Amino acid sequence: MGEPLLVVKGLNKRFGAVIASQDLSLEVRAGELHALIGPNGAGKTTALGQLAGELAPDGGSILFSHRDITHLPVHARARFGLARSYQISSLFEEFTVLENAMLAVQAHQGHSFRFWRRAAGETALREPALGVLERMGLADRAGATVSSLAHGERRQLEVALALAGEPKMVLLDEPMAGMGAGGSLNMTRLLLRLKGRLTILLVEHDMDAVFALADRISVLVNGACIATGSPEAIRENAAVRTAYLGDSALA
């Protein structure tokens, strides 16, 4: 693994009396797939929101590629190469899979959506869009409308859209959410193909996927990081096992 690409120091976030992030510190190295896990309510999605620029931290700092991005908006972070997928779908239902991917490429390139009809035939949009669909196993579904996709395919498309801007790092929020065992296995295989090609911070509840994918794992409890290490080290960590109340997924 390379040097740290993302460095989070002392991040704090409260919502009234609720502590969502508590002196949260972690590092994600260039080229690694780093998983962020924890019990429900541990503050994982809130942490991603602060990293992406959607939530302003109450304290602490976020460095990305040696830049202080703590107070930068979402679009500025995206311009520096930090992208995010979402747990809740936000796709254009009546557009095709390819059109959704082309719109994502268009947005990252800074073009106006007013010229969509003309832009739909541009090689500069079509080729990179087809490229991200291929990476996420959707090339053969390029002409299908989003409304016709199965749940797993929609999740694949959401990750593809996050890749459209060729980011240095992508934040993945529950890409296996709502999937059965077959869908999770397929997504795991697709993410394995991305390993080493870009840096990934993965929030995921599917522990089989986490331990199959992650180079390192950080564990959040009550908004604080209680452990970071290899999958083997995390599996054997007594504090982590206590946090999960002996969850068999860590056995």
mmCIF file of C-alpha atoms in Angstrom:
data_model
loop_
_atom_site.group_PDB
_atom_site.id
_atom_site.type_symbol
_atom_site.label_atom_id
_atom_site.label_comp_id
_atom_site.label_asym_id
_atom_site.label_seq_id
_atom_site.Cartn_x
_atom_site.Cartn_y
_atom_site.Cartn_z
ATOM 1 C CA MET A 1 0.000 0.000 0.000
ATOM 2 C CA GLY A 2 1.100 3.583 -0.626
ATOM 3 C CA GLU A 3 1.235 6.605 1.650
ATOM 4 C CA PRO A 4 -1.995 7.935 3.203
ATOM 5 C CA LEU A 5 -4.309 9.518 0.641
ATOM 6 C CA LEU A 6 -6.991 10.432 3.196
ATOM 7 C CA VAL A 7 -6.098 11.546 6.720
ATOM 8 C CA VAL A 8 -8.863 12.266 9.229
ATOM 9 C CA LYS A 9 -7.884 13.788 12.573
ATOM 10 C CA GLY A 10 -10.107 14.384 15.589
ATOM 11 C CA LEU A 11 -13.394 14.639 13.693
ATOM 12 C CA ASN A 12 -16.365 15.601 15.870
ATOM 13 C CA LYS A 13 -20.040 15.897 14.961
ATOM 14 C CA ARG A 14 -23.104 16.262 17.178
ATOM 15 C CA PHE A 15 -26.808 16.416 16.432
ATOM 16 C CA GLY A 16 -28.164 17.957 19.599
ATOM 17 C CA ALA A 17 -27.369 15.506 22.397
ATOM 18 C CA VAL A 18 -26.435 12.741 19.949
ATOM 19 C CA ILE A 19 -22.708 12.279 19.352
ATOM 20 C CA ALA A 20 -22.284 11.031 15.781
ATOM 21 C CA SER A 21 -18.499 11.436 15.492
ATOM 22 C CA GLN A 22 -16.260 11.476 18.557
ATOM 23 C CA ASP A 23 -12.622 12.427 18.033
ATOM 24 C CA LEU A 24 -12.652 10.236 14.918
ATOM 25 C CA SER A 25 -9.235 9.667 13.372
ATOM 26 C CA LEU A 26 -8.273 7.309 10.559
ATOM 27 C CA GLU A 27 -6.005 7.026 7.541
ATOM 28 C CA VAL A 28 -6.737 5.444 4.171
ATOM 29 C CA ARG A 29 -3.660 4.564 2.151
ATOM 30 C CA ALA A 30 -3.408 5.100 -1.575
ATOM 31 C CA GLY A 31 -4.500 1.980 -3.445
ATOM 32 C CA GLU A 32 -6.089 0.161 -0.517
ATOM 33 C CA LEU A 33 -9.633 -1.001 0.038
ATOM 34 C CA HIS A 34 -10.374 0.147 3.574
ATOM 35 C CA ALA A 35 -13.619 -0.962 5.230
ATOM 36 C CA LEU A 36 -15.437 1.055 7.882
ATOM 37 C CA ILE A 37 -17.679 -1.155 10.021
ATOM 38 C CA GLY A 38 -19.599 -0.885 13.268
ATOM 39 C CA PRO A 39 -22.941 -1.622 14.932
ATOM 40 C CA ASN A 40 -26.065 0.234 13.812
ATOM 41 C CA GLY A 41 -25.878 3.858 14.918
ATOM 42 C CA ALA A 42 -22.080 3.828 15.178
ATOM 43 C CA GLY A 43 -21.775 6.912 12.950
ATOM 44 C CA LYS A 44 -20.538 5.339 9.697
ATOM 45 C CA THR A 45 -22.829 7.183 7.284
ATOM 46 C CA THR A 46 -22.320 10.443 9.193
ATOM 47 C CA ALA A 47 -18.574 9.964 8.811
ATOM 48 C CA LEU A 48 -18.981 9.461 5.046
ATOM 49 C CA GLY A 49 -21.150 12.580 4.841
ATOM 50 C CA GLN A 50 -18.396 14.642 6.448
ATOM 51 C CA LEU A 51 -15.716 13.150 4.205
ATOM 52 C CA ALA A 52 -17.813 13.861 1.106
ATOM 53 C CA GLY A 53 -18.570 17.444 2.179
ATOM 54 C CA GLU A 54 -22.305 17.003 2.755
ATOM 55 C CA LEU A 55 -22.021 17.553 6.511
ATOM 56 C CA ALA A 56 -19.818 20.137 8.185
ATOM 57 C CA PRO A 57 -17.831 18.735 11.123
ATOM 58 C CA ASP A 58 -17.942 20.544 14.443
ATOM 59 C CA GLY A 59 -14.207 20.007 14.857
ATOM 60 C CA GLY A 60 -11.217 18.176 13.464
ATOM 61 C CA SER A 61 -9.633 18.096 10.017
ATOM 62 C CA ILE A 62 -9.793 16.144 6.762
ATOM 63 C CA LEU A 63 -6.774 16.003 4.470
ATOM 64 C CA PHE A 64 -7.080 14.504 0.990
ATOM 65 C CA SER A 65 -4.024 14.149 -1.213
ATOM 66 C CA HIS A 66 -2.182 16.528 1.163
ATOM 67 C CA ARG A 67 -4.913 19.201 0.814
ATOM 68 C CA ASP A 68 -7.033 20.427 3.699
ATOM 69 C CA ILE A 69 -10.583 19.813 2.422
ATOM 70 C CA THR A 70 -12.322 20.124 5.807
ATOM 71 C CA HIS A 71 -14.487 23.056 4.739
ATOM 72 C CA LEU A 72 -14.673 22.501 0.973
ATOM 73 C CA PRO A 73 -18.054 21.810 -0.702
ATOM 74 C CA VAL A 74 -18.911 18.521 -2.412
ATOM 75 C CA HIS A 75 -18.135 19.708 -5.944
ATOM 76 C CA ALA A 76 -14.674 20.934 -4.959
ATOM 77 C CA ARG A 77 -13.815 17.585 -3.383
ATOM 78 C CA ALA A 78 -15.076 15.810 -6.498
ATOM 79 C CA ARG A 79 -12.804 18.010 -8.602
ATOM 80 C CA PHE A 80 -9.840 16.865 -6.497
ATOM 81 C CA GLY A 81 -10.809 13.228 -7.106
ATOM 82 C CA LEU A 82 -13.063 12.210 -4.180
ATOM 83 C CA ALA A 83 -16.348 10.551 -5.211
ATOM 84 C CA ARG A 84 -19.204 8.879 -3.352
ATOM 85 C CA SER A 85 -21.963 6.357 -3.992
ATOM 86 C CA TYR A 86 -25.139 6.457 -1.928
ATOM 87 C CA GLN A 87 -27.153 3.965 0.077
ATOM 88 C CA ILE A 88 -30.396 5.449 -1.292
ATOM 89 C CA SER A 89 -30.831 5.306 -5.056
ATOM 90 C CA SER A 90 -30.871 8.560 -7.071
ATOM 91 C CA LEU A 91 -31.028 7.414 -10.693
ATOM 92 C CA PHE A 92 -32.937 8.729 -13.731
ATOM 93 C CA GLU A 93 -35.550 5.990 -13.978
ATOM 94 C CA GLU A 94 -36.724 6.503 -17.576
ATOM 95 C CA PHE A 95 -33.248 7.034 -19.029
ATOM 96 C CA THR A 96 -31.168 4.113 -20.182
ATOM 97 C CA VAL A 97 -28.245 2.736 -18.207
ATOM 98 C CA LEU A 98 -25.870 4.264 -20.761
ATOM 99 C CA GLU A 99 -27.599 7.653 -20.628
ATOM 100 C CA ASN A 100 -27.290 7.710 -16.832
ATOM 101 C CA ALA A 101 -23.576 6.927 -17.120
ATOM 102 C CA MET A 102 -23.109 9.572 -19.846
ATOM 103 C CA LEU A 103 -24.827 12.182 -17.680
ATOM 104 C CA ALA A 104 -22.443 11.343 -14.854
ATOM 105 C CA VAL A 105 -19.450 11.734 -17.192
ATOM 106 C CA GLN A 106 -20.931 14.980 -18.516
ATOM 107 C CA ALA A 107 -21.367 16.351 -14.992
ATOM 108 C CA HIS A 108 -17.760 15.579 -14.080
ATOM 109 C CA GLN A 109 -16.552 17.230 -17.276
ATOM 110 C CA GLY A 110 -18.512 20.381 -16.410
ATOM 111 C CA HIS A 111 -20.782 20.471 -19.465
ATOM 112 C CA SER A 112 -24.272 21.953 -19.408
ATOM 113 C CA PHE A 113 -27.231 19.573 -19.277
ATOM 114 C CA ARG A 114 -29.104 21.906 -21.653
ATOM 115 C CA PHE A 115 -27.294 20.252 -24.536
ATOM 116 C CA TRP A 116 -28.136 16.660 -23.575
ATOM 117 C CA ARG A 117 -29.767 15.706 -26.897
ATOM 118 C CA ARG A 118 -26.712 16.749 -28.845
ATOM 119 C CA ALA A 119 -24.277 15.410 -26.252
ATOM 120 C CA ALA A 120 -25.857 11.943 -26.342
ATOM 121 C CA GLY A 121 -23.955 11.135 -29.504
ATOM 122 C CA GLU A 122 -20.572 12.493 -28.411
ATOM 123 C CA THR A 123 -17.769 9.962 -28.321
ATOM 124 C CA ALA A 124 -16.136 11.940 -25.502
ATOM 125 C CA LEU A 125 -19.086 11.011 -23.288
ATOM 126 C CA ARG A 126 -20.090 7.653 -24.728
ATOM 127 C CA GLU A 127 -16.716 5.905 -24.544
ATOM 128 C CA PRO A 128 -15.916 6.668 -20.878
ATOM 129 C CA ALA A 129 -19.526 5.857 -19.959
ATOM 130 C CA LEU A 130 -19.275 2.455 -21.628
ATOM 131 C CA GLY A 131 -15.950 1.975 -19.870
ATOM 132 C CA VAL A 132 -17.403 2.365 -16.373
ATOM 133 C CA LEU A 133 -20.353 0.142 -17.274
ATOM 134 C CA GLU A 134 -17.924 -2.545 -18.412
ATOM 135 C CA ARG A 135 -15.994 -2.284 -15.140
ATOM 136 C CA MET A 136 -19.202 -2.814 -13.178
ATOM 137 C CA GLY A 137 -20.535 -5.670 -15.321
ATOM 138 C CA LEU A 138 -23.303 -3.666 -17.012
ATOM 139 C CA ALA A 139 -22.068 -3.318 -20.596
ATOM 140 C CA ASP A 140 -24.728 -5.728 -21.858
ATOM 141 C CA ARG A 141 -27.447 -3.681 -20.104
ATOM 142 C CA ALA A 142 -26.414 -0.318 -21.559
ATOM 143 C CA GLY A 143 -29.614 0.035 -23.614
ATOM 144 C CA ALA A 144 -32.004 -0.972 -20.839
ATOM 145 C CA THR A 145 -33.993 1.642 -18.952
ATOM 146 C CA VAL A 146 -33.112 2.020 -15.285
ATOM 147 C CA SER A 147 -36.704 1.228 -14.314
ATOM 148 C CA SER A 148 -36.263 -2.275 -15.776
ATOM 149 C CA LEU A 149 -33.148 -3.114 -13.746
ATOM 150 C CA ALA A 150 -33.055 -5.660 -10.949
ATOM 151 C CA HIS A 151 -32.034 -4.355 -7.529
ATOM 152 C CA GLY A 152 -28.486 -5.687 -7.793
ATOM 153 C CA GLU A 153 -28.026 -4.093 -11.199
ATOM 154 C CA ARG A 154 -29.163 -0.744 -9.824
ATOM 155 C CA ARG A 155 -26.526 -0.985 -7.103
ATOM 156 C CA GLN A 156 -23.909 -1.794 -9.746
ATOM 157 C CA LEU A 157 -24.989 1.275 -11.734
ATOM 158 C CA GLU A 158 -24.725 3.518 -8.658
ATOM 159 C CA VAL A 159 -21.125 2.434 -8.165
ATOM 160 C CA ALA A 160 -20.475 2.923 -11.891
ATOM 161 C CA LEU A 161 -21.723 6.523 -11.655
ATOM 162 C CA ALA A 162 -19.311 7.178 -8.800
ATOM 163 C CA LEU A 163 -16.500 5.934 -11.053
ATOM 164 C CA ALA A 164 -17.524 8.139 -13.987
ATOM 165 C CA GLY A 165 -15.226 10.998 -13.032
ATOM 166 C CA GLU A 166 -12.179 8.701 -12.760
ATOM 167 C CA PRO A 167 -11.702 9.572 -9.064
ATOM 168 C CA LYS A 168 -8.610 8.911 -7.008
ATOM 169 C CA MET A 169 -10.814 7.615 -4.213
ATOM 170 C CA VAL A 170 -14.428 6.500 -3.929
ATOM 171 C CA LEU A 171 -16.594 6.319 -0.802
ATOM 172 C CA LEU A 172 -19.007 3.382 -1.079
ATOM 173 C CA ASP A 173 -22.021 3.461 1.228
ATOM 174 C CA GLU A 174 -23.606 0.014 1.614
ATOM 175 C CA PRO A 175 -23.256 -1.207 -2.007
ATOM 176 C CA MET A 176 -24.706 -4.606 -0.965
ATOM 177 C CA ALA A 177 -27.751 -3.108 0.790
ATOM 178 C CA GLY A 178 -30.912 -5.101 0.129
ATOM 179 C CA MET A 179 -29.138 -7.827 -1.818
ATOM 180 C CA GLY A 180 -29.442 -11.565 -1.367
ATOM 181 C CA ALA A 181 -26.443 -13.850 -1.134
ATOM 182 C CA GLY A 182 -26.049 -14.116 -4.919
ATOM 183 C CA GLY A 183 -26.152 -10.367 -5.461
ATOM 184 C CA SER A 184 -23.660 -9.717 -2.683
ATOM 185 C CA LEU A 185 -21.280 -12.309 -4.112
ATOM 186 C CA ASN A 186 -21.499 -10.713 -7.558
ATOM 187 C CA MET A 187 -20.841 -7.217 -6.158
ATOM 188 C CA THR A 188 -17.915 -8.574 -4.152
ATOM 189 C CA ARG A 189 -16.399 -10.012 -7.332
ATOM 190 C CA LEU A 190 -16.832 -6.695 -9.142
ATOM 191 C CA LEU A 191 -15.228 -4.727 -6.315
ATOM 192 C CA LEU A 192 -12.333 -7.172 -6.217
ATOM 193 C CA ARG A 193 -11.644 -6.186 -9.828
ATOM 194 C CA LEU A 194 -11.331 -2.559 -8.714
ATOM 195 C CA LYS A 195 -8.894 -3.301 -5.881
ATOM 196 C CA GLY A 196 -5.543 -1.659 -6.425
ATOM 197 C CA ARG A 197 -6.845 0.397 -9.357
ATOM 198 C CA LEU A 198 -8.225 3.118 -7.081
ATOM 199 C CA THR A 199 -8.569 3.800 -3.375
ATOM 200 C CA ILE A 200 -11.850 2.692 -1.776
ATOM 201 C CA LEU A 201 -13.413 3.426 1.613
ATOM 202 C CA LEU A 202 -16.233 0.912 2.031
ATOM 203 C CA VAL A 203 -19.076 1.096 4.557
ATOM 204 C CA GLU A 204 -20.822 -2.270 4.565
ATOM 205 C CA HIS A 205 -22.836 -4.505 6.896
ATOM 206 C CA ASP A 206 -22.147 -7.715 4.972
ATOM 207 C CA MET A 207 -19.231 -9.094 6.986
ATOM 208 C CA ASP A 208 -18.506 -11.863 4.489
ATOM 209 C CA ALA A 209 -17.949 -9.188 1.838
ATOM 210 C CA VAL A 210 -15.921 -6.985 4.186
ATOM 211 C CA PHE A 211 -13.495 -9.739 5.163
ATOM 212 C CA ALA A 212 -13.184 -10.918 1.553
ATOM 213 C CA LEU A 213 -12.450 -7.423 0.231
ATOM 214 C CA ALA A 214 -10.668 -5.288 2.807
ATOM 215 C CA ASP A 215 -6.939 -4.706 3.064
ATOM 216 C CA ARG A 216 -7.605 -3.003 6.408
ATOM 217 C CA ILE A 217 -10.673 -2.453 8.556
ATOM 218 C CA SER A 218 -11.560 0.362 10.956
ATOM 219 C CA VAL A 219 -14.271 -0.206 13.559
ATOM 220 C CA LEU A 220 -16.570 2.583 14.756
ATOM 221 C CA VAL A 221 -18.455 2.443 18.047
ATOM 222 C CA ASN A 222 -20.418 5.455 19.311
ATOM 223 C CA GLY A 223 -18.752 7.672 16.704
ATOM 224 C CA ALA A 224 -15.195 6.762 17.691
ATOM 225 C CA CYS A 225 -12.702 4.473 15.982
ATOM 226 C CA ILE A 226 -11.818 1.733 18.476
ATOM 227 C CA ALA A 227 -9.554 -0.367 16.216
ATOM 228 C CA THR A 228 -7.856 -0.437 12.821
ATOM 229 C CA GLY A 229 -6.000 -3.367 11.368
ATOM 230 C CA SER A 230 -5.915 -6.282 8.962
ATOM 231 C CA PRO A 231 -9.037 -8.466 8.678
ATOM 232 C CA GLU A 232 -7.281 -11.121 10.750
ATOM 233 C CA ALA A 233 -6.355 -8.656 13.504
ATOM 234 C CA ILE A 234 -9.872 -7.205 13.613
ATOM 235 C CA ARG A 235 -11.437 -10.657 13.754
ATOM 236 C CA GLU A 236 -9.368 -11.474 16.854
ATOM 237 C CA ASN A 237 -9.688 -8.069 18.562
ATOM 238 C CA ALA A 238 -11.441 -8.461 21.922
ATOM 239 C CA ALA A 239 -12.867 -4.905 21.941
ATOM 240 C CA VAL A 240 -14.343 -5.419 18.485
ATOM 241 C CA ARG A 241 -15.915 -8.730 19.452
ATOM 242 C CA THR A 242 -17.427 -7.079 22.523
ATOM 243 C CA ALA A 243 -18.834 -4.255 20.385
ATOM 244 C CA TYR A 244 -20.535 -6.814 18.160
ATOM 245 C CA LEU A 245 -21.748 -8.805 21.181
ATOM 246 C CA GLY A 246 -20.069 -11.946 19.902
ATOM 247 C CA ASP A 247 -21.630 -11.603 16.440
ATOM 248 C CA SER A 248 -21.011 -14.865 14.580
ATOM 249 C CA ALA A 249 -19.990 -12.852 11.497
ATOM 250 C CA LEU A 250 -16.689 -12.190 13.279
ATOM 251 C CA ALA A 251 -16.196 -15.813 14.346
#
